[in-house]
PDB file of C-alpha atoms in Angstrom:
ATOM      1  CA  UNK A   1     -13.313  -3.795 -14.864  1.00 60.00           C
ATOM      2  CA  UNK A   2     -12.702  -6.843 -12.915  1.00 90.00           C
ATOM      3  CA  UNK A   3      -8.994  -7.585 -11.968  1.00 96.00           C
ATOM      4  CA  UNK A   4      -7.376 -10.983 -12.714  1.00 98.00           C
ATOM      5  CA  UNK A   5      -6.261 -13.164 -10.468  1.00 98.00           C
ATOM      6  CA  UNK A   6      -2.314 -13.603  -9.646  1.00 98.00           C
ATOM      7  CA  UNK A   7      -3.491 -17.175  -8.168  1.00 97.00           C
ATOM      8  CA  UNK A   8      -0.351 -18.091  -5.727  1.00 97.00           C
ATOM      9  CA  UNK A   9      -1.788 -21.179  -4.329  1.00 96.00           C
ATOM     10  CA  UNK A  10      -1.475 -23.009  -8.283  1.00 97.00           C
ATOM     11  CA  UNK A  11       1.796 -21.881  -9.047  1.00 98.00           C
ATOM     12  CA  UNK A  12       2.576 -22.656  -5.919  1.00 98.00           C
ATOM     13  CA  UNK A  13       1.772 -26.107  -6.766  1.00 97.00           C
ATOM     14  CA  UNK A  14       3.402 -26.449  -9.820  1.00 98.00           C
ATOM     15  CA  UNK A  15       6.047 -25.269  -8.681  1.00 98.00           C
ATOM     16  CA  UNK A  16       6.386 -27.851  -5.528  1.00 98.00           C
ATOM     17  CA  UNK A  17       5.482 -31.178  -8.083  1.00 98.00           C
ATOM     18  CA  UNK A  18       8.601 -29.383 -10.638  1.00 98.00           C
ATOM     19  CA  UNK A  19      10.953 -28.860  -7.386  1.00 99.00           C
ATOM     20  CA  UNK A  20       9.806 -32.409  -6.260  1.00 98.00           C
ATOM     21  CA  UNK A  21      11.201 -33.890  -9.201  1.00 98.00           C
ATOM     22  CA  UNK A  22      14.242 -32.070  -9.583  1.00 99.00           C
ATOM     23  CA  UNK A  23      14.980 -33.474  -5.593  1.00 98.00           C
ATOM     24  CA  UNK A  24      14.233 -37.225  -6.326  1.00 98.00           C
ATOM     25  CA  UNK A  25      17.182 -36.591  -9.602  1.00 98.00           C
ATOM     26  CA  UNK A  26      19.206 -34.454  -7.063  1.00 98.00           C
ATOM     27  CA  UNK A  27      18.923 -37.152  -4.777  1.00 98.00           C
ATOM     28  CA  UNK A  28      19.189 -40.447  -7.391  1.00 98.00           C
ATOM     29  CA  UNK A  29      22.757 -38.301  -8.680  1.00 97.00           C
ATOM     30  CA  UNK A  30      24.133 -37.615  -5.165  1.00 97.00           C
ATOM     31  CA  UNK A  31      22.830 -39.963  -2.769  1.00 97.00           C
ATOM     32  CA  UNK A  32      21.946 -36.916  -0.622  1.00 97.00           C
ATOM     33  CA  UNK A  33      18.460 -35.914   0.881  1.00 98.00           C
ATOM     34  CA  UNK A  34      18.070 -31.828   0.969  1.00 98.00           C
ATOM     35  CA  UNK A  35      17.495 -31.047   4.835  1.00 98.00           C
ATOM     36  CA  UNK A  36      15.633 -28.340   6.229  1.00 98.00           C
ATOM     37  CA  UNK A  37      15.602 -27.341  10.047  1.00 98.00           C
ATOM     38  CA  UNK A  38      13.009 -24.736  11.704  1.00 97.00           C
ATOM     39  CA  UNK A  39      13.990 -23.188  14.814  1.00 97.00           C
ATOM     40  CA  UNK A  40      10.522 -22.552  16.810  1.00 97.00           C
ATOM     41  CA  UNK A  41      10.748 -20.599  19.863  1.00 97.00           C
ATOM     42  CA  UNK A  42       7.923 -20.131  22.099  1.00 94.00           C
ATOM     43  CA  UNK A  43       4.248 -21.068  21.986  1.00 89.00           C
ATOM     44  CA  UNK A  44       2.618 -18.392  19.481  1.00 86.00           C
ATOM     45  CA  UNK A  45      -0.294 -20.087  17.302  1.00 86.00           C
ATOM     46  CA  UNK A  46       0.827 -18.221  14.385  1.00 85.00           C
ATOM     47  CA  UNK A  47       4.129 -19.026  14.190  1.00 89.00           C
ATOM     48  CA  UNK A  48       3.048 -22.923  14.645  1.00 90.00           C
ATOM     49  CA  UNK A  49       0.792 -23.534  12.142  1.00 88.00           C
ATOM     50  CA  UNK A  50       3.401 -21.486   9.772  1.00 90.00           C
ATOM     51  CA  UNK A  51       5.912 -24.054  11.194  1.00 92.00           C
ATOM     52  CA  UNK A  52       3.611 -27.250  10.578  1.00 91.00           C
ATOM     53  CA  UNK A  53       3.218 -25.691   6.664  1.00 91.00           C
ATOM     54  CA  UNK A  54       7.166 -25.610   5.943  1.00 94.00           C
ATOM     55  CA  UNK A  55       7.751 -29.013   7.578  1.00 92.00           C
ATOM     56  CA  UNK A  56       4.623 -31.080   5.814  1.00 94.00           C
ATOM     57  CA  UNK A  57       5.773 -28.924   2.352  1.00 96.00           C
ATOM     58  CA  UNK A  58       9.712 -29.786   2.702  1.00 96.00           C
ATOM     59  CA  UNK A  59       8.235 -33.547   3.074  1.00 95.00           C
ATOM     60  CA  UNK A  60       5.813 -33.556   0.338  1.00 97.00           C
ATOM     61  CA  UNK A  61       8.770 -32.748  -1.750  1.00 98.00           C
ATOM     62  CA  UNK A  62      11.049 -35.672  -0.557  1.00 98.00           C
ATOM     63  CA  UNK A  63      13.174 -33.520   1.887  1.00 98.00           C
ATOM     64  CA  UNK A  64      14.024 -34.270   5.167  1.00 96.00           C
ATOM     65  CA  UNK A  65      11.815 -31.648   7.754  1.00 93.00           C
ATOM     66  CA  UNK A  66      13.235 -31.298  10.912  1.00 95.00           C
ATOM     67  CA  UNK A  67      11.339 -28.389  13.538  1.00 96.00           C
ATOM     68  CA  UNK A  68      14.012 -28.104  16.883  1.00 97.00           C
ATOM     69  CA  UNK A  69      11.205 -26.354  19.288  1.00 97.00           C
ATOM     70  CA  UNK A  70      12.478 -24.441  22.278  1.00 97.00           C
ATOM     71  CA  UNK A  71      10.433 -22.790  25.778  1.00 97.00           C
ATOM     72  CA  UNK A  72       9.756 -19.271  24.880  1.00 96.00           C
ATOM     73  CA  UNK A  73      11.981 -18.776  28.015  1.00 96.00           C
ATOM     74  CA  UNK A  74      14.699 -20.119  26.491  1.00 97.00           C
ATOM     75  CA  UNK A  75      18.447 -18.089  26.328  1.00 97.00           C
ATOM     76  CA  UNK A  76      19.814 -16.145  23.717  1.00 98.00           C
ATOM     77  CA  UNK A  77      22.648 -18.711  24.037  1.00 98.00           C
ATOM     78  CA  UNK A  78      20.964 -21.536  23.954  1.00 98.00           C
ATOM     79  CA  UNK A  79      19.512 -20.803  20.943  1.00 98.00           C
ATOM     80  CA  UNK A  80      22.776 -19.334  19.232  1.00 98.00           C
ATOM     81  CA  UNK A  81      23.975 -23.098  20.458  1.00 98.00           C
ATOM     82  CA  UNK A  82      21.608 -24.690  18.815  1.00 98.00           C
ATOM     83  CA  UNK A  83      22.328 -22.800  15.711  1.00 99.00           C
ATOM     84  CA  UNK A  84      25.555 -23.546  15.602  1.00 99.00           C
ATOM     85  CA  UNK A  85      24.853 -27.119  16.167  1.00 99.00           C
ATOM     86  CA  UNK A  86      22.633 -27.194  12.791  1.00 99.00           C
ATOM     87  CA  UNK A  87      25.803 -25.045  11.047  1.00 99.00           C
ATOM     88  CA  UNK A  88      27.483 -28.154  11.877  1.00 98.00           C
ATOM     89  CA  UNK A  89      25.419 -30.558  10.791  1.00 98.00           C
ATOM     90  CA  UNK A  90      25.878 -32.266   7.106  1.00 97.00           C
ATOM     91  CA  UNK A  91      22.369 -33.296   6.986  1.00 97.00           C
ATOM     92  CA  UNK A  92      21.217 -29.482   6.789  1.00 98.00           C
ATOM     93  CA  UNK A  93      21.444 -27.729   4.224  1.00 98.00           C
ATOM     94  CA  UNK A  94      19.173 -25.027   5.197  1.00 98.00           C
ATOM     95  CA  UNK A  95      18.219 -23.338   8.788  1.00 98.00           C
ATOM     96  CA  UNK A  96      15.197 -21.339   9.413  1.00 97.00           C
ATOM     97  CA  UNK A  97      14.464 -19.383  12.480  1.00 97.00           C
ATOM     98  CA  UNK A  98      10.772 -18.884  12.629  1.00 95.00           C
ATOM     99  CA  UNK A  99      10.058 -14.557  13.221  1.00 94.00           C
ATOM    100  CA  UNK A 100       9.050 -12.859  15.470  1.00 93.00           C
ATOM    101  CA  UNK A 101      11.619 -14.515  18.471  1.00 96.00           C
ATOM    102  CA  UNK A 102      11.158 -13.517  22.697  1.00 95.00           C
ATOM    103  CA  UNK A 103      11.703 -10.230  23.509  1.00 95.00           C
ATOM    104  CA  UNK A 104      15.301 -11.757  25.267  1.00 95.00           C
ATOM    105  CA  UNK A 105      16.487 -12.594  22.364  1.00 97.00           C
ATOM    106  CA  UNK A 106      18.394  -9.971  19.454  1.00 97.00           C
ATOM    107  CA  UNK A 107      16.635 -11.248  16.100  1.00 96.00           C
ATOM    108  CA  UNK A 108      19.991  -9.977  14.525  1.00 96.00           C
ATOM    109  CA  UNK A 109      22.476 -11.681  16.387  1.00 98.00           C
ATOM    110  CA  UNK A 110      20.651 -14.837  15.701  1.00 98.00           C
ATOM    111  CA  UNK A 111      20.604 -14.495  11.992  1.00 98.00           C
ATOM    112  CA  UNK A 112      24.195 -13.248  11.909  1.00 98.00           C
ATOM    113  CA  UNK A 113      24.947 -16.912  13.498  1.00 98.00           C
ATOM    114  CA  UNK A 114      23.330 -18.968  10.687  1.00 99.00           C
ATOM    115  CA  UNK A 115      26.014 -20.058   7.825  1.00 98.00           C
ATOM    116  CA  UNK A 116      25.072 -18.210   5.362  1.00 98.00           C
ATOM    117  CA  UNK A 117      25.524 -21.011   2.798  1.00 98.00           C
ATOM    118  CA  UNK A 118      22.488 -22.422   5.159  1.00 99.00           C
ATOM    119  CA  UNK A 119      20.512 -18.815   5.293  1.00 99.00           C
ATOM    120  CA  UNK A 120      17.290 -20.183   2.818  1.00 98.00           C
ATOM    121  CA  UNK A 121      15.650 -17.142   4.234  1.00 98.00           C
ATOM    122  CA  UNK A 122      18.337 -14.928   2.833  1.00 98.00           C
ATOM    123  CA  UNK A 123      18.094 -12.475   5.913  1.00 98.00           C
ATOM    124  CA  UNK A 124      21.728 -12.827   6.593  1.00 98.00           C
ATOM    125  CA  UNK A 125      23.744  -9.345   5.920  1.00 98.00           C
ATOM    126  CA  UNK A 126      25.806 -11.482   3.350  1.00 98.00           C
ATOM    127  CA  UNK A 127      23.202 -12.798   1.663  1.00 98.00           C
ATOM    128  CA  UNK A 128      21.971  -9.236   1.219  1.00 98.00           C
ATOM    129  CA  UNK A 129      24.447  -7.698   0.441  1.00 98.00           C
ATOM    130  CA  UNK A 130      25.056  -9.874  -2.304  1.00 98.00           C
ATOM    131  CA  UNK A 131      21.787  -9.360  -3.349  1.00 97.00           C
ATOM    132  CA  UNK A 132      22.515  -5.967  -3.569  1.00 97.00           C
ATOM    133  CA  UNK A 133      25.426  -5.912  -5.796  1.00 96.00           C
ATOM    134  CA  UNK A 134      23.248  -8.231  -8.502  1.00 94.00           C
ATOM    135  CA  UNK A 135      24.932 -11.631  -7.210  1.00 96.00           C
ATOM    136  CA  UNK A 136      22.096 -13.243  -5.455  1.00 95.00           C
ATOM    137  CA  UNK A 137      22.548 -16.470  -3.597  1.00 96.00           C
ATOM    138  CA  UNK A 138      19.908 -16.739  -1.557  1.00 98.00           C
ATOM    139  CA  UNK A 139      17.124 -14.099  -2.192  1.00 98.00           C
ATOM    140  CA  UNK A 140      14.230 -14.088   1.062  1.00 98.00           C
ATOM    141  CA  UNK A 141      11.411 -16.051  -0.356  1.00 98.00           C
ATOM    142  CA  UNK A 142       8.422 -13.541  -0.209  1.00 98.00           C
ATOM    143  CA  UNK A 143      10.270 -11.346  -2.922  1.00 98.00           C
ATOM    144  CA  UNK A 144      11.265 -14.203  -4.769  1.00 98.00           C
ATOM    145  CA  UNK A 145       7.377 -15.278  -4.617  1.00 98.00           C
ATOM    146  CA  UNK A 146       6.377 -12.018  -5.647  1.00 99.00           C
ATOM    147  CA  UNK A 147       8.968 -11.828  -8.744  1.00 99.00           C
ATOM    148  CA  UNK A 148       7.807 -15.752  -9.737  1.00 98.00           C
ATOM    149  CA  UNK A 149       4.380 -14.514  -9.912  1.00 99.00           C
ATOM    150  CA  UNK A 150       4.721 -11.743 -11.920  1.00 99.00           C
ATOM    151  CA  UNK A 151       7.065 -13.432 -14.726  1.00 98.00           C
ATOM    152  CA  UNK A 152       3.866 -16.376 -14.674  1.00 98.00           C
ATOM    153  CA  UNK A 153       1.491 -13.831 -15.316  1.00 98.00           C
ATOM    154  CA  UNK A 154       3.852 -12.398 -18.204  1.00 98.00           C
ATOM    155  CA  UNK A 155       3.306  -8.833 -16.286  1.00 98.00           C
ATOM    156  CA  UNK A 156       6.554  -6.133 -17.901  1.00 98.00           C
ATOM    157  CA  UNK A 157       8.548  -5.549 -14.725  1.00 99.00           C
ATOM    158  CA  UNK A 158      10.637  -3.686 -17.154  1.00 98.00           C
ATOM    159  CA  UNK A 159      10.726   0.366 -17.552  1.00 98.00           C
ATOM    160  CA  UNK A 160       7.581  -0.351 -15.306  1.00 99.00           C
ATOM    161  CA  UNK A 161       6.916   1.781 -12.404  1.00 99.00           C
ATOM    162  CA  UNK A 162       6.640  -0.567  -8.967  1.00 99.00           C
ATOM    163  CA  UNK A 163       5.724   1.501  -5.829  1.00 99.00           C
ATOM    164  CA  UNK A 164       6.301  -0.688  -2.473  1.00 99.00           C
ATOM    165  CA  UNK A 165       4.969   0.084   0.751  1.00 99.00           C
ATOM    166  CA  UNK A 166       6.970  -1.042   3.577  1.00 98.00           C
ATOM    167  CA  UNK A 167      10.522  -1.584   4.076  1.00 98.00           C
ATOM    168  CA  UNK A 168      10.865  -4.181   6.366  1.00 96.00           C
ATOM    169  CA  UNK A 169      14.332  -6.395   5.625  1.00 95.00           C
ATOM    170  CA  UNK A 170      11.992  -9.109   5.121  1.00 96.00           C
ATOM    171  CA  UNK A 171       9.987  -7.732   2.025  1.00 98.00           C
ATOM    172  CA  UNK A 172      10.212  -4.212   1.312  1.00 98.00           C
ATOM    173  CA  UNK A 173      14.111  -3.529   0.895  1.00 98.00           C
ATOM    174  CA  UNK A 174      14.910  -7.107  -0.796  1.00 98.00           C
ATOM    175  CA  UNK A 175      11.826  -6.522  -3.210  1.00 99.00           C
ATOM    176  CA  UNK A 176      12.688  -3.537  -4.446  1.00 99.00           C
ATOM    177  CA  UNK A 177      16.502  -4.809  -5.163  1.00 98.00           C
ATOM    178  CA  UNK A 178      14.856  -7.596  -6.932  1.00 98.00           C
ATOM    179  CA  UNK A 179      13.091  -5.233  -8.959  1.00 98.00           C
ATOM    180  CA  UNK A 180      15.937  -2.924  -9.618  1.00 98.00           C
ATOM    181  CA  UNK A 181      18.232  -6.353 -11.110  1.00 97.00           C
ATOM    182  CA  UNK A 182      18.781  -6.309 -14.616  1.00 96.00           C
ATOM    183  CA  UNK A 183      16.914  -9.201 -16.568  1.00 96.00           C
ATOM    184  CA  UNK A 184      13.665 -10.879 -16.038  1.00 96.00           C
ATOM    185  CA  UNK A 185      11.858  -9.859 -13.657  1.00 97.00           C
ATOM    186  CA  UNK A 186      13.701  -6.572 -13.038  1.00 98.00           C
ATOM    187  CA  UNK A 187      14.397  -3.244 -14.221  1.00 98.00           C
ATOM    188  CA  UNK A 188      11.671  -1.762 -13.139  1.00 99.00           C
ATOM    189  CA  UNK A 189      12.335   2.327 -11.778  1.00 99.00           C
ATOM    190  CA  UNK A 190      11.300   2.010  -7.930  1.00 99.00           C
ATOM    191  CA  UNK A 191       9.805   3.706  -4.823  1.00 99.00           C
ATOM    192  CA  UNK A 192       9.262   2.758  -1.468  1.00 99.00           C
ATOM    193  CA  UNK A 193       6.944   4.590   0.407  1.00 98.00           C
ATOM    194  CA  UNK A 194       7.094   4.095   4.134  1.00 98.00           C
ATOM    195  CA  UNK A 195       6.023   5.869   7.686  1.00 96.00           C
ATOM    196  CA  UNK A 196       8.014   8.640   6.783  1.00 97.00           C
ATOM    197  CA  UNK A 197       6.386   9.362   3.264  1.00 98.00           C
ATOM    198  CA  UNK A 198       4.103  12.410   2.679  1.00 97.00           C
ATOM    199  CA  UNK A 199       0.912  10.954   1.118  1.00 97.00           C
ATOM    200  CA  UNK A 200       1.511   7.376   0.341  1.00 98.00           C
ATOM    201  CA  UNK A 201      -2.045   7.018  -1.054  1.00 98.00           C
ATOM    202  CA  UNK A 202      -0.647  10.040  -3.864  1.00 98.00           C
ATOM    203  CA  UNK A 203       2.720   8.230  -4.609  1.00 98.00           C
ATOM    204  CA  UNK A 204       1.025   4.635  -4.535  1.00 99.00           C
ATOM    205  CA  UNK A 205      -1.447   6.108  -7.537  1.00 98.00           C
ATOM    206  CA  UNK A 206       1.534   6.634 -10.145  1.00 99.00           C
ATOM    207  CA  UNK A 207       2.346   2.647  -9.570  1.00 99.00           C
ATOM    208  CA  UNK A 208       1.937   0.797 -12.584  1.00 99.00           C
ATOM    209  CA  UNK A 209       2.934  -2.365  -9.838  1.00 99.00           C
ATOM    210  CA  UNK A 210       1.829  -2.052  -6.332  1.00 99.00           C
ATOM    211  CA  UNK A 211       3.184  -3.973  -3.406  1.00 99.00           C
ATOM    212  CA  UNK A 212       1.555  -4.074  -0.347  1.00 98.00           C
ATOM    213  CA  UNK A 213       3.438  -5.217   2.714  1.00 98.00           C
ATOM    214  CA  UNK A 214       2.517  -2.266   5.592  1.00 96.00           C
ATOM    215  CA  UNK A 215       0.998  -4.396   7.835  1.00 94.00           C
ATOM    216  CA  UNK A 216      -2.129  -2.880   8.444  1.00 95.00           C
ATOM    217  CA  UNK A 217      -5.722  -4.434   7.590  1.00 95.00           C
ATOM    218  CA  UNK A 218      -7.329  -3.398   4.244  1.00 97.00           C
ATOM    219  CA  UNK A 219      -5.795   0.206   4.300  1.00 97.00           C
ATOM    220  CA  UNK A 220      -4.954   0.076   0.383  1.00 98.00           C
ATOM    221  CA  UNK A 221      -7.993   1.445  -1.070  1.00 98.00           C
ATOM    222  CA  UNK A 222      -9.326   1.719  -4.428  1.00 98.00           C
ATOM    223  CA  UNK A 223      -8.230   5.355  -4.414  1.00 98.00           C
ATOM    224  CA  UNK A 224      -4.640   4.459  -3.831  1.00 98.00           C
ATOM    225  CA  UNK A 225      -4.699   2.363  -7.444  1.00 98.00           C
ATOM    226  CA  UNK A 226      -3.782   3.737 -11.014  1.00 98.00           C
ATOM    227  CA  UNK A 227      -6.751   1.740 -13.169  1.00 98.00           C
ATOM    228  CA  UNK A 228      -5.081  -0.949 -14.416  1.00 98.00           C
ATOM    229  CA  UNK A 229      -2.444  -1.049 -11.579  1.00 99.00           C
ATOM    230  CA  UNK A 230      -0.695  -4.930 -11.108  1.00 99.00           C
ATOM    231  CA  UNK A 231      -1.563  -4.892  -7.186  1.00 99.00           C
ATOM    232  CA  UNK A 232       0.215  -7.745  -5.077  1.00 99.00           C
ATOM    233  CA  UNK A 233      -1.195  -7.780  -1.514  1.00 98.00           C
ATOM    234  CA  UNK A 234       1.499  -9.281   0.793  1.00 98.00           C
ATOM    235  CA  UNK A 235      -0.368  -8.602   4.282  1.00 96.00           C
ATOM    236  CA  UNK A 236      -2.583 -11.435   6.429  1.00 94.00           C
ATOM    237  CA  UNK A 237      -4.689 -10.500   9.246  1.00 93.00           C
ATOM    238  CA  UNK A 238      -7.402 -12.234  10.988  1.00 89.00           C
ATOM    239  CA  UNK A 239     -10.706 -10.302  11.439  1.00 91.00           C
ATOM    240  CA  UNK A 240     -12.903 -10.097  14.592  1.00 90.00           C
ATOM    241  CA  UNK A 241     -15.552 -12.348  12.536  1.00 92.00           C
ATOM    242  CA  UNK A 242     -12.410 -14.670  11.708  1.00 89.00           C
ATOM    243  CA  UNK A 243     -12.148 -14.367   8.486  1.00 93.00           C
ATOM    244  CA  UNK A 244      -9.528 -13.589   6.905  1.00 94.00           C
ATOM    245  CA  UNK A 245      -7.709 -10.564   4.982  1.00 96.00           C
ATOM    246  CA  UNK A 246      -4.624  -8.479   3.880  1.00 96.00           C
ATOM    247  CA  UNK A 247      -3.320  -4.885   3.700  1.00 98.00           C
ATOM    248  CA  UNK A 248      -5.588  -4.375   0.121  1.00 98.00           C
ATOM    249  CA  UNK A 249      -9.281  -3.797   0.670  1.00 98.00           C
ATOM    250  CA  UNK A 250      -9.722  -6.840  -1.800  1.00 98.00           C
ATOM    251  CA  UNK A 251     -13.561  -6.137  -3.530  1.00 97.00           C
ATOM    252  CA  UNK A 252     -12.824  -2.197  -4.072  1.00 97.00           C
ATOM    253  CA  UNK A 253      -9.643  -2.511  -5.550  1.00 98.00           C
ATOM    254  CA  UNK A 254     -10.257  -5.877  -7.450  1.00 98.00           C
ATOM    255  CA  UNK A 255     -12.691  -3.607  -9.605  1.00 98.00           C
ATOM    256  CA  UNK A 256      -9.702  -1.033 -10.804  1.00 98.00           C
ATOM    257  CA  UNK A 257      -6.480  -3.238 -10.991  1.00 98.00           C
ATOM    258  CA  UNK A 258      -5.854  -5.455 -13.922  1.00 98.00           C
ATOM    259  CA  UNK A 259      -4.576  -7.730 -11.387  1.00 99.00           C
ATOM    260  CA  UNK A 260      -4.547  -8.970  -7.803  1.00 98.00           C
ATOM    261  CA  UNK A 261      -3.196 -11.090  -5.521  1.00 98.00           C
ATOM    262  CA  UNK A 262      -6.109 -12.511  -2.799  1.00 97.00           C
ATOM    263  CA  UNK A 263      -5.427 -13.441   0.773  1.00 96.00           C
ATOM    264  CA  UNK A 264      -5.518 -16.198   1.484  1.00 94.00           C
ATOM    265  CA  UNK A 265      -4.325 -17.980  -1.981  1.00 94.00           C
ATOM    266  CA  UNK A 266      -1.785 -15.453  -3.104  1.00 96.00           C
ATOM    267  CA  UNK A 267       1.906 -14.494  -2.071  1.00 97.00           C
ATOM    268  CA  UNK A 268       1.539 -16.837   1.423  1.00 94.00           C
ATOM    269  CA  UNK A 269       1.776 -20.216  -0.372  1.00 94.00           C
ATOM    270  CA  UNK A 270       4.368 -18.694  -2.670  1.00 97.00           C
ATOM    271  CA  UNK A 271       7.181 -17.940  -0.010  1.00 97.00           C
ATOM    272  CA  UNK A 272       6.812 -21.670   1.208  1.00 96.00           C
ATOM    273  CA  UNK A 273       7.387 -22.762  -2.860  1.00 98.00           C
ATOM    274  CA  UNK A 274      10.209 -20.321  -2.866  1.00 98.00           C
ATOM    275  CA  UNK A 275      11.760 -21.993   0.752  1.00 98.00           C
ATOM    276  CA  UNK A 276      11.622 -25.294  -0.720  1.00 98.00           C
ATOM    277  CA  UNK A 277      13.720 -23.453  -3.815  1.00 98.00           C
ATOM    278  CA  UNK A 278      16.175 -21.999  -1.939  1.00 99.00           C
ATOM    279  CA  UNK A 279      17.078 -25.651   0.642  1.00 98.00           C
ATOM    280  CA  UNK A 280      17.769 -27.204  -3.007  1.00 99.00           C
ATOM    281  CA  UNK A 281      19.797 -24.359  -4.132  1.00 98.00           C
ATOM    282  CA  UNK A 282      21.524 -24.870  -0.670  1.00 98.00           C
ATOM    283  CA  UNK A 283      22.500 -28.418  -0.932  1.00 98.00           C
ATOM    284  CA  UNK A 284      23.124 -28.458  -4.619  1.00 98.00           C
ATOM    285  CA  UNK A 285      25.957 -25.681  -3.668  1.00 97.00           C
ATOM    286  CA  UNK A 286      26.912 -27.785  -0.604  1.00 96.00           C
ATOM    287  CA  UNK A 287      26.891 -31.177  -2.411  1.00 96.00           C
ATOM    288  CA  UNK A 288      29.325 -29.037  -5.508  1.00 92.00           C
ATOM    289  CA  UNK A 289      31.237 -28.091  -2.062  1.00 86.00           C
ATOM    290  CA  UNK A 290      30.969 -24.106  -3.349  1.00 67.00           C
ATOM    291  CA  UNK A 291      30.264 -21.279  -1.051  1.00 57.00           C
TER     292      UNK A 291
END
């Protein structure tokens, strides 16, 4: 059996020509152009090229893209000014702080800082915990990715088993809240397996839904499916060759889930979609003046 593909990079698409038109109407009824600033600290190739990606895509879609770049040496104050400058600022409607940030600087201070009514990554402890209660403003754009994929697909999130492994605040806790919501998309009874679970390969077998985001090359084998497991790889890593892979051993599993997600061309080009969703959700609430 031969999995289908859960192809992120054409939704992905669609979704950026359907949020490009609902900005040109945002912007013909308002008068106001959705603005997105990146924070980019430091030199790291990865983090760049990410940062290039949300800038050209918040363009494309007829938003202004503004990247603020700062010396890796830079203070934890001058970046919590700098924050607080774009808090200030009517022209932005969301702020992003590109991860990981200097080991000088406390990652949680800094998202603390950002208005949460500007928070498109929807890190922020309010924007969390309203997630958490079921009254989601802005919901971090990997899970959000993940969810918009499987409602394209028409894959049953609900009574459905989803097993996650990882539970970083970036993916694994928000995606299994997302999960747990009632409505589409949700209601789906769910584990997270993590470094403290006793044989994640046995738990991540009863998944009728598997989420990969451990952060570790290729370690979700075949064995670790259910046939006919919905397997969403969330991982990227570069090889020693070059190439290109995530945390799901791609051709082994590909032959006993009904679906997959590849890498590259999956969940990656989803979260940018998903960015660009939430800065229009952020200046539609700013432009209706509602927190």
């Amino acid at each position: 059996m031969a999995a289908r593909i859960l192809d992120g990079k054409a939704l992905a698409e669609t979704i950026r020509g359907e949020i490009a038109e609902q900005v040109a109407q945002f912007k013909a009824q308002t008068g106001i152009t959705p603005g997105l600033a990146v924070v980019l600290v430091g030199e790291n190739p990865a983090s760049q090229v990410y940062v290039r990606g949300k800038q050209s895509a918040s363009k494309a879609v007829g938003m202004s893209g503004a990247v603020h770049r700062l010396p890796a040496d830079v203070s934890e104050s001058a970046l919590l000014d700098l924050v607080e400058a774009l808090n200030a600022d009517p022209a932005v409607h969301g702020i992003l702080v590109q991860l990981p940030l200097p080991k000088q600087i406390d990652e949680g201070r800094v998202i603390e800082r950002i208005d949460p009514r500007k928070d498109v990554d929807g890190f922020h402890p309010e924007n969390a915990g309203l997630l958490a209660i079921g009254r989601p403003r802005f919901v971090p754009c990997t899970p959000l990715g993940i969810q918009r994929m499987l409602i394209d697909a028409g894959i049953e999130t609900k009574g459905a088993h989803a097993v996650i492994l990882g539970r970083s605040n970036i993916v694994g806790k928000p995606m299994a809240l997302l999960l747990l919501q009632k409505g589409r998309g949700g209601d789906a009874t769910v584990t997270v397996c993590h470094t403290g679970t006793r044989d994640a390969a046995a738990v991540a077998r009863q998944a009728d839904i598997l989420i990969a985001a451990i952060g570790r090359a290729e370690q979700v084998r075949a064995s670790w499916v259910k046939p006919g497991a919905v397997v969403v790889d969330v991982g990227i890593h570069k090889r020693d060759d070059g190439s290109i892979c995530g945390d799901v051993h791609f051709p082994e599993v590909a032959e006993v889930a009904s679906w997959i997600s590849p890498v590259p061309g999956g969940v990656g080009r989803m979260t940018v979609a998903m960015l660009l969703h939430n800065t229009l959700q952020a200046a539609r609430l700013a432009a209706a003046g509602m927190s």
